[in-house]
Tab-separated table of C-alpha atoms in Angstrom:
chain	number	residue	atom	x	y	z
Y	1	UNK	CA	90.282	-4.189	-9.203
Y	2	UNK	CA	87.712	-6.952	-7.781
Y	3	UNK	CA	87.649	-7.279	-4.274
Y	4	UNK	CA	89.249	-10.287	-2.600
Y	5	UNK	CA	86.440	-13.432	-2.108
Y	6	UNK	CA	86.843	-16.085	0.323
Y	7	UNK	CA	86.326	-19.622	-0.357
Y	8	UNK	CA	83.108	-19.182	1.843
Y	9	UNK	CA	82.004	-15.995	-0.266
Y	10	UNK	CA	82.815	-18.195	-3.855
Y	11	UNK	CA	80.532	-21.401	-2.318
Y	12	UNK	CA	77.702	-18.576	-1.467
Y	13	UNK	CA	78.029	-17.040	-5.623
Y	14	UNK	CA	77.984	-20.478	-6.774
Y	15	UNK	CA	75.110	-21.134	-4.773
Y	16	UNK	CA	72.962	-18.408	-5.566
Y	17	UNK	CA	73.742	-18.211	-9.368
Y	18	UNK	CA	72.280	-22.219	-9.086
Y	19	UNK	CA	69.290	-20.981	-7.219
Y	20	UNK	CA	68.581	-17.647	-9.064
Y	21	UNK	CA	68.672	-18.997	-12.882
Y	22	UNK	CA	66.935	-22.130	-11.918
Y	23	UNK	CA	63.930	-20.667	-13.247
Y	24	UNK	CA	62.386	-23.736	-15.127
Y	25	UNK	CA	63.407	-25.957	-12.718
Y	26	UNK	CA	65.511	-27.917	-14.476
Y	27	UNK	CA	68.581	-26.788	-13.380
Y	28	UNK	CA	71.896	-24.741	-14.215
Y	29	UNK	CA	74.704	-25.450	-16.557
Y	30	UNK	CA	78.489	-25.331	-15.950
Y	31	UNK	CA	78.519	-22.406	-18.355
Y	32	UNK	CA	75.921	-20.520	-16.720
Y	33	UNK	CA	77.775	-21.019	-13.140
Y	34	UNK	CA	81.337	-19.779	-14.690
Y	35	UNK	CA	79.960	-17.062	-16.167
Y	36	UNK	CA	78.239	-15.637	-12.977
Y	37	UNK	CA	80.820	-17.260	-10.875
Y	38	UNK	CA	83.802	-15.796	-12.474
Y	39	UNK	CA	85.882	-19.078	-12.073
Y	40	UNK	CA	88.292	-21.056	-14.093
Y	41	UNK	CA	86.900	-24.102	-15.627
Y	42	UNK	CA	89.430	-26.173	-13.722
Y	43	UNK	CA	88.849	-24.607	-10.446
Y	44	UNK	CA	84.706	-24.528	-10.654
Y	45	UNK	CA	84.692	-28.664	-12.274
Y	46	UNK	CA	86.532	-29.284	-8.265
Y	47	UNK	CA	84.569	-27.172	-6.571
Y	48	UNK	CA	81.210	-28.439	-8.029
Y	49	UNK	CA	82.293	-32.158	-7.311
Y	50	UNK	CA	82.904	-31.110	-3.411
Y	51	UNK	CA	79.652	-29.291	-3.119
Y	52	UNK	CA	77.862	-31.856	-4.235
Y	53	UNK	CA	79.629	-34.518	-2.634
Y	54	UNK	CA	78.561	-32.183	0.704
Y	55	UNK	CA	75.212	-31.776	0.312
Y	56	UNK	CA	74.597	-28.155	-1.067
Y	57	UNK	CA	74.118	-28.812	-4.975
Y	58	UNK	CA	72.212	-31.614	-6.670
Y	59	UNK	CA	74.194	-33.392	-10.224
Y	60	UNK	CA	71.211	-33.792	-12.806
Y	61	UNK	CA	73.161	-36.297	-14.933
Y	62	UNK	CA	71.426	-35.306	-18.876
Y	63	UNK	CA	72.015	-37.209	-22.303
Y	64	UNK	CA	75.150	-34.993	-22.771
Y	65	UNK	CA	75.716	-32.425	-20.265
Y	66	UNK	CA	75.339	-32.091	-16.338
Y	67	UNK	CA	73.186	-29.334	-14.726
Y	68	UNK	CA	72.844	-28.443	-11.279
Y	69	UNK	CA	69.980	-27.358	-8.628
Y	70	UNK	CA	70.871	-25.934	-4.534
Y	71	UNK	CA	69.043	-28.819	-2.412
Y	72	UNK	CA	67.278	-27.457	0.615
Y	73	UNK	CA	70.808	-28.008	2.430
Y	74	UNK	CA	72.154	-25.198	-0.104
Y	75	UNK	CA	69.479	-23.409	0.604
Y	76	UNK	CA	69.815	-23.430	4.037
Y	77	UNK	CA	73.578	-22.738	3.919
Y	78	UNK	CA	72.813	-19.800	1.861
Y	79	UNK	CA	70.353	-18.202	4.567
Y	80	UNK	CA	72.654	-18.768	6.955
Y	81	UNK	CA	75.676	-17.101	5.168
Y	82	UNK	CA	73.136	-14.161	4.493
Y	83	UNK	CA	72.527	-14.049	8.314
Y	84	UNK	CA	75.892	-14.063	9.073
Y	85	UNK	CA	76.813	-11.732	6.515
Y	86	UNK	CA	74.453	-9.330	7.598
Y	87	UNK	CA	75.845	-9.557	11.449
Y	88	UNK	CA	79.379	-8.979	9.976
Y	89	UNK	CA	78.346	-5.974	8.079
Y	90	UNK	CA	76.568	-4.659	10.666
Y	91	UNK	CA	80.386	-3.842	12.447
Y	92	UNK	CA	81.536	-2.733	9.285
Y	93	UNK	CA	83.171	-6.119	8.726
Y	94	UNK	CA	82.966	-8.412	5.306
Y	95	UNK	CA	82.543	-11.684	6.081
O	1	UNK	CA	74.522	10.358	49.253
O	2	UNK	CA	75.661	6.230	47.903
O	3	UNK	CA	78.275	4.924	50.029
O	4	UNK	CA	80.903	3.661	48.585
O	5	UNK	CA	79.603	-0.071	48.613
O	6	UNK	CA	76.627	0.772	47.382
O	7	UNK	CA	78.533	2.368	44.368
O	8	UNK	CA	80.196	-0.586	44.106
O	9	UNK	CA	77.500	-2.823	44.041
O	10	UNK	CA	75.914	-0.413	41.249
O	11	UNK	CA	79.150	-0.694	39.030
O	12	UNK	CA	79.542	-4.802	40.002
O	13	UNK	CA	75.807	-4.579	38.090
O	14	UNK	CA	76.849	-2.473	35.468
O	15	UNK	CA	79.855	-4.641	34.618
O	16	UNK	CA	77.994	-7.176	34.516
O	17	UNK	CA	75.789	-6.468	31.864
O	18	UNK	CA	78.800	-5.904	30.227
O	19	UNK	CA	79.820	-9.399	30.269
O	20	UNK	CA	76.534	-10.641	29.346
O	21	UNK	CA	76.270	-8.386	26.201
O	22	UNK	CA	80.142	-9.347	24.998
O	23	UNK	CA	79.896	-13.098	25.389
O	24	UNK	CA	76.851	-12.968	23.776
O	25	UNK	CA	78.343	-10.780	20.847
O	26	UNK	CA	81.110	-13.359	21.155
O	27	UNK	CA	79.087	-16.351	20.842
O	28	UNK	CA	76.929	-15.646	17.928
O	29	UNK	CA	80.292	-14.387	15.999
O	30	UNK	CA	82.179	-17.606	16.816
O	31	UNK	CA	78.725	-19.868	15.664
O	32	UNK	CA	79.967	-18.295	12.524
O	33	UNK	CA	83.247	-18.932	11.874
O	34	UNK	CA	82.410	-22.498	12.763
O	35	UNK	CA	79.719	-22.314	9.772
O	36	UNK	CA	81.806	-19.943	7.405
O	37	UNK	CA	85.321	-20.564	8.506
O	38	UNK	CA	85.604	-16.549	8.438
O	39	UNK	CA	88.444	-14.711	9.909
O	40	UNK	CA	86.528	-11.411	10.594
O	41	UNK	CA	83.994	-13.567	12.601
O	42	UNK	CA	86.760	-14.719	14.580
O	43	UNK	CA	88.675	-11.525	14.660
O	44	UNK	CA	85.503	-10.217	16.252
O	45	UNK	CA	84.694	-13.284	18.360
O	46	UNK	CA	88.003	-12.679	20.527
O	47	UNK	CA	87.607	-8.981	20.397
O	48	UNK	CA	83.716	-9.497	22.454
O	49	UNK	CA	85.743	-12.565	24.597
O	50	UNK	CA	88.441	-10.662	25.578
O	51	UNK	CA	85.845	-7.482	26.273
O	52	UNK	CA	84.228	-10.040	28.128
O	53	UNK	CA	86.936	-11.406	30.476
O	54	UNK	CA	87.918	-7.947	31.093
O	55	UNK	CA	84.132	-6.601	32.431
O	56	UNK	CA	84.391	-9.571	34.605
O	57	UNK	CA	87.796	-9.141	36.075
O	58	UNK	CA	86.866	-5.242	36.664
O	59	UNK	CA	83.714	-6.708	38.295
O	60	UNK	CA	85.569	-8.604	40.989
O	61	UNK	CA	87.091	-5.256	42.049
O	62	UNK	CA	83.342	-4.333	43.178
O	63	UNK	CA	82.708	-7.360	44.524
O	64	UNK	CA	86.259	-7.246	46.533
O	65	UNK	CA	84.715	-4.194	47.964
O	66	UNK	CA	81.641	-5.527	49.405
O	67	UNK	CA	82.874	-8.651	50.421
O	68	UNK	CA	85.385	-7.598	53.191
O	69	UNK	CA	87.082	-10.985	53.711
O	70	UNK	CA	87.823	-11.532	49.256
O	71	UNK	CA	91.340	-10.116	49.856
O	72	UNK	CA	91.266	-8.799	45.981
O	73	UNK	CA	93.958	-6.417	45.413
O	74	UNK	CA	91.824	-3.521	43.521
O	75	UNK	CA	95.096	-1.953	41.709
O	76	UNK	CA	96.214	-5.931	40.281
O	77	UNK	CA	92.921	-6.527	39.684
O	78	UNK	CA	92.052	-3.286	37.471
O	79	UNK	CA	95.161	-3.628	35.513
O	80	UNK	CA	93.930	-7.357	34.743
O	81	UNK	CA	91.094	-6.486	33.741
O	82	UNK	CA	92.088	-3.174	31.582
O	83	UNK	CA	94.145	-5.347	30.210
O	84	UNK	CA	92.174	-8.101	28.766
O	85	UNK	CA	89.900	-5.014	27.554
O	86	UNK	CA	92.784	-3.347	25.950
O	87	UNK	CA	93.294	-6.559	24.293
O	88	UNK	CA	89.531	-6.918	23.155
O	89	UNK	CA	89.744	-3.626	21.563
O	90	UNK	CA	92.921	-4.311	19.597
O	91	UNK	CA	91.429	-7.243	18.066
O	92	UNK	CA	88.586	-5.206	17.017
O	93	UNK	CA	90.955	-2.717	15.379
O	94	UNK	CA	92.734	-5.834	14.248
O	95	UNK	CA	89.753	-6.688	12.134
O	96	UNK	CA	89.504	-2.975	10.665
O	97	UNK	CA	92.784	-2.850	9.879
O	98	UNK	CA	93.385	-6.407	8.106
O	99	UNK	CA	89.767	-5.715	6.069
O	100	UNK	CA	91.612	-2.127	5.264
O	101	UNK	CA	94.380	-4.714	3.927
O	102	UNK	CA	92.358	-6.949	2.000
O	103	UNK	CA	90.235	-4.823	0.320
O	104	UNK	CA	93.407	-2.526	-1.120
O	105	UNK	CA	91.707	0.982	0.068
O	106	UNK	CA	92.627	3.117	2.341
O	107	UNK	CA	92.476	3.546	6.062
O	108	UNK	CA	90.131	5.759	6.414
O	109	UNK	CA	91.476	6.389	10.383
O	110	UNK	CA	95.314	5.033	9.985
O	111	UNK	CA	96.647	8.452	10.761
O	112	UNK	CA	94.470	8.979	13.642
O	113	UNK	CA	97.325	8.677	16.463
O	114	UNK	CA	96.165	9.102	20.358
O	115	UNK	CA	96.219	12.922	21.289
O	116	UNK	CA	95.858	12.390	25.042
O	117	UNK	CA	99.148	12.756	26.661
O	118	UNK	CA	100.098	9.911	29.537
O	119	UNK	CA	100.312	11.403	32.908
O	120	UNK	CA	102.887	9.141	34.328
O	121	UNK	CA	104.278	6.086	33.244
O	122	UNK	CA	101.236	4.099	35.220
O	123	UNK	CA	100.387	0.739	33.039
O	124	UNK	CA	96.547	1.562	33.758
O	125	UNK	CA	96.623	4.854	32.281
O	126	UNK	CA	98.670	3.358	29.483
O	127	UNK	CA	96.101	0.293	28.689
O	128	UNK	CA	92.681	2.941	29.021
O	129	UNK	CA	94.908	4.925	26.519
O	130	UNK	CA	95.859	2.264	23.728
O	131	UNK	CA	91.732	0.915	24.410
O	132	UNK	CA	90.837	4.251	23.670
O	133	UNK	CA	92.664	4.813	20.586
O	134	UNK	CA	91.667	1.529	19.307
O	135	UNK	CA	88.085	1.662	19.941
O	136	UNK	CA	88.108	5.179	17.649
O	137	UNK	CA	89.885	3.192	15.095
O	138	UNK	CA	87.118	0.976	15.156
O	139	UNK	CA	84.392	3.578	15.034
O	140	UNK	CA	86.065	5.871	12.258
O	141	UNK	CA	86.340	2.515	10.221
O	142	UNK	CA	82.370	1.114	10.794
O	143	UNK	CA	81.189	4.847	10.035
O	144	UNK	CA	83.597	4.904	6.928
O	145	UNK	CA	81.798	1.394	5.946
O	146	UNK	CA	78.282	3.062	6.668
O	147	UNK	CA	79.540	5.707	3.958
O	148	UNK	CA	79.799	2.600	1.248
O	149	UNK	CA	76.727	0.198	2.498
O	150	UNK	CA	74.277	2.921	3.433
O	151	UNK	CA	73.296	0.076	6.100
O	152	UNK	CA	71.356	1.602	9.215
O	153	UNK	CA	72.619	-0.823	11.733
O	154	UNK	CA	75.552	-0.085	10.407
O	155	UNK	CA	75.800	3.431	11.807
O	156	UNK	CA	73.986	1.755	15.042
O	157	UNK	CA	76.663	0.106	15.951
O	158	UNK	CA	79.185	3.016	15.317
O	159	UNK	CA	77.314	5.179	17.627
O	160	UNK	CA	77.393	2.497	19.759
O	161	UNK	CA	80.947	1.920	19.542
O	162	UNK	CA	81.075	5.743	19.711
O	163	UNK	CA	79.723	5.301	23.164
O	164	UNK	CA	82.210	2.736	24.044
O	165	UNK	CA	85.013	4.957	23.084
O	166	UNK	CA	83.775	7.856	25.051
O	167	UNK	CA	83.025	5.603	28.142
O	168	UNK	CA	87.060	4.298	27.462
O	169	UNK	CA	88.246	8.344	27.729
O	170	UNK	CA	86.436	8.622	31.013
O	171	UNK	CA	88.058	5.864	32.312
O	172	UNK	CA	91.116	7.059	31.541
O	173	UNK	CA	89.735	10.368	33.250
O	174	UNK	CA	89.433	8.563	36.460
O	175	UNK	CA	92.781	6.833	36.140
O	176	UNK	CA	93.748	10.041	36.706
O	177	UNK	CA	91.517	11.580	38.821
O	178	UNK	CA	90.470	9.089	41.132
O	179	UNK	CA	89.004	11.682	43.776
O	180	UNK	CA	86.459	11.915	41.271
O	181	UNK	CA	84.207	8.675	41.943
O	182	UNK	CA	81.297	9.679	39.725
O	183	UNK	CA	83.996	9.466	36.554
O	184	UNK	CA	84.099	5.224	37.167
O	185	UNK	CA	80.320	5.228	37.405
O	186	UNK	CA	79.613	7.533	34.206
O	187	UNK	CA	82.398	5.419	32.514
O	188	UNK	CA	80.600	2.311	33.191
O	189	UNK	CA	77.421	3.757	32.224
O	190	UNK	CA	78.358	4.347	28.388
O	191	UNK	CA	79.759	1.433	27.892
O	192	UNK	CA	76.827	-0.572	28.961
O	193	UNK	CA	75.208	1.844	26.795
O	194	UNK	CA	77.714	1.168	24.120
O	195	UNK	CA	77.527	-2.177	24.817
O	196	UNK	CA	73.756	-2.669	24.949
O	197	UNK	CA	73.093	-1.258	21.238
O	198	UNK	CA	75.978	-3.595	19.937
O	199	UNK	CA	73.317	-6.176	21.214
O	200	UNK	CA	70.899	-5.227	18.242
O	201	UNK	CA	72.836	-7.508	15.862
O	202	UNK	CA	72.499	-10.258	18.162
O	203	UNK	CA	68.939	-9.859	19.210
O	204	UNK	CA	68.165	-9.525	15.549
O	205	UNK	CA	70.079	-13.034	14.844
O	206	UNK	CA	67.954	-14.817	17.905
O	207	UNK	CA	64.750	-13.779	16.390
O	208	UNK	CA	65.831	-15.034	12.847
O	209	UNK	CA	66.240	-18.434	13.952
O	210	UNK	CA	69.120	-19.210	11.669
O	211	UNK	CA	69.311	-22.939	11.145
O	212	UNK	CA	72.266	-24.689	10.126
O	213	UNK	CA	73.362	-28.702	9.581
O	214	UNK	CA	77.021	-27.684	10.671
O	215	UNK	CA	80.009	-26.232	8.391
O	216	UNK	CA	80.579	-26.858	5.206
């Protein structure tokens, strides 16, 4: 059975997947992010509008599809869950 | 030989640190459920608080004692204190217990039920007693987590919780035998030890500089 993820923990997997497989720069698709993020199409279209309405993700608006890149507020989100994370573990506790 | 305010004074220090060391455990967890809305975070945020309030109350009983004219009633005072401690350490079981919960395994210390009889129906000796029993809670659970993450500061802070638990059974000790001064001073002693290598974590946090805009 999976473990249980927070909202917090979801934003962090969406995050990295955007950061990790942005290898040429150009950004990720929405297929790439539901496969890693293990989301609902429904659920991941909503949660992609509010992260980049906050800050964390950047919309590359294509000819036909939309990709997405972490902007350096993601990025600094992300290092701050990991910090966080990190202090939580280190009392045994998930996050 | 110490006199008996100069012990006092030494355990005042000691608590102290105490203080110091759970607010600051306290503060760095509660930075984070303000920038990842966590429950654990703030599970362990009022565990360190409460810890907190309850080294300072226990501290005024020292200071009572060298300040002739603070008309602090030791006994009132203790039991304050104890239980604002007792109270810290339940919330740290708390967060065991509800991570237990969430992540459908089980307990690895839920049958772990306090062995130490209660010599009299005295609420002190009651409080060290339920502190005690939740603190090993705690450490059973963080070296149970140690067995899945293989993290090192993992099993840090289970030794020093460890510490904290054996500091709570001596002051339970001198609950009971309160002839025996040195008890209160070696009881303080391990849990500033305790206390001091729960510190790590934050130390390590200070000196990564973690930078955030505000929550999400």
């Amino acid at each position: 059975m999976a473990p249980y993820r927070t909202q917090v923990r979801i934003i962090a997997d969406v995050l990295s997947t955007a950061r990790d497989m942005n290898v040429e720069g150009t950004g990720v698709g929405v297929t790439a992010l539901l496969r890693r993020g293990n989301l609902s199409y429904t659920r991941m279209s909503k949660l992609l509008s509010e992260l980049v309405g906050s800050g964390l993700l950047v919309e590359l608006t294509g000819e036909k599809i939309s990709k997405y890149m972490i902007s350096e507020k993601g990025v600094q989100f992300l290092a701050a869950y990991h910090s966080f994370e990190d202090f939580a573990q280190s009392f045994g506790l998930r996050l | 030989m110490s006199s008996a305010p100069d012990m006092a004074l030494i355990e005042s220090m000691l608590q102290f640190i105490g203080v110091f060391v759970s607010f600051s455990v306290a503060y760095v967890a509660l930075k984070g459920v303000k920038h990842t809305e966590s429950m654990s975070l703030m599970r362990l945020g009022l565990a360190f608080a409460f810890l907190g309030f309850g080294f300072f109350v226990e501290s005024l009983v020292g200071l009572g004692q060298l300040v002739p004219r603070l008309s602090i009633t030791a006994t009132d005072v203790v039991v304050g204190g104890l239980l604002l401690e007792t109270t810290g350490y339940f919330f740290l079981a708390f967060s065991h217990a509800v991570d237990v919960v969430l992540s459908k395994r089980m307990g690895a210390a839920l049958l772990i039920l306090p062995v130490i009889s209660i010599s009299g129906p005295d609420l002190a000796n009651i409080l060290s007693i339920l502190s005690f029993y939740f603190v090993m809670y705690g450490v059973v659970e963080t070296f149970y987590s140690y067995t899945r993450t293989r993290k090192p500061d993992t099993l840090f802070i289970a030794m020093g919780l460890a510490l904290l638990g054996v500091g709570t059974f001596f002051q339970w000790l001198s609950l009971v035998y309160q002839y025996v001064v040195v008890l209160s001073l070696l009881q303080i002693i391990l849990q500033v030890m305790g206390l001091t290598i729960l510190f790590t974590p934050v130390l390590r946090f200070a000196v990564g500089g973690v930078k955030v805009d505000g929550p999400i």
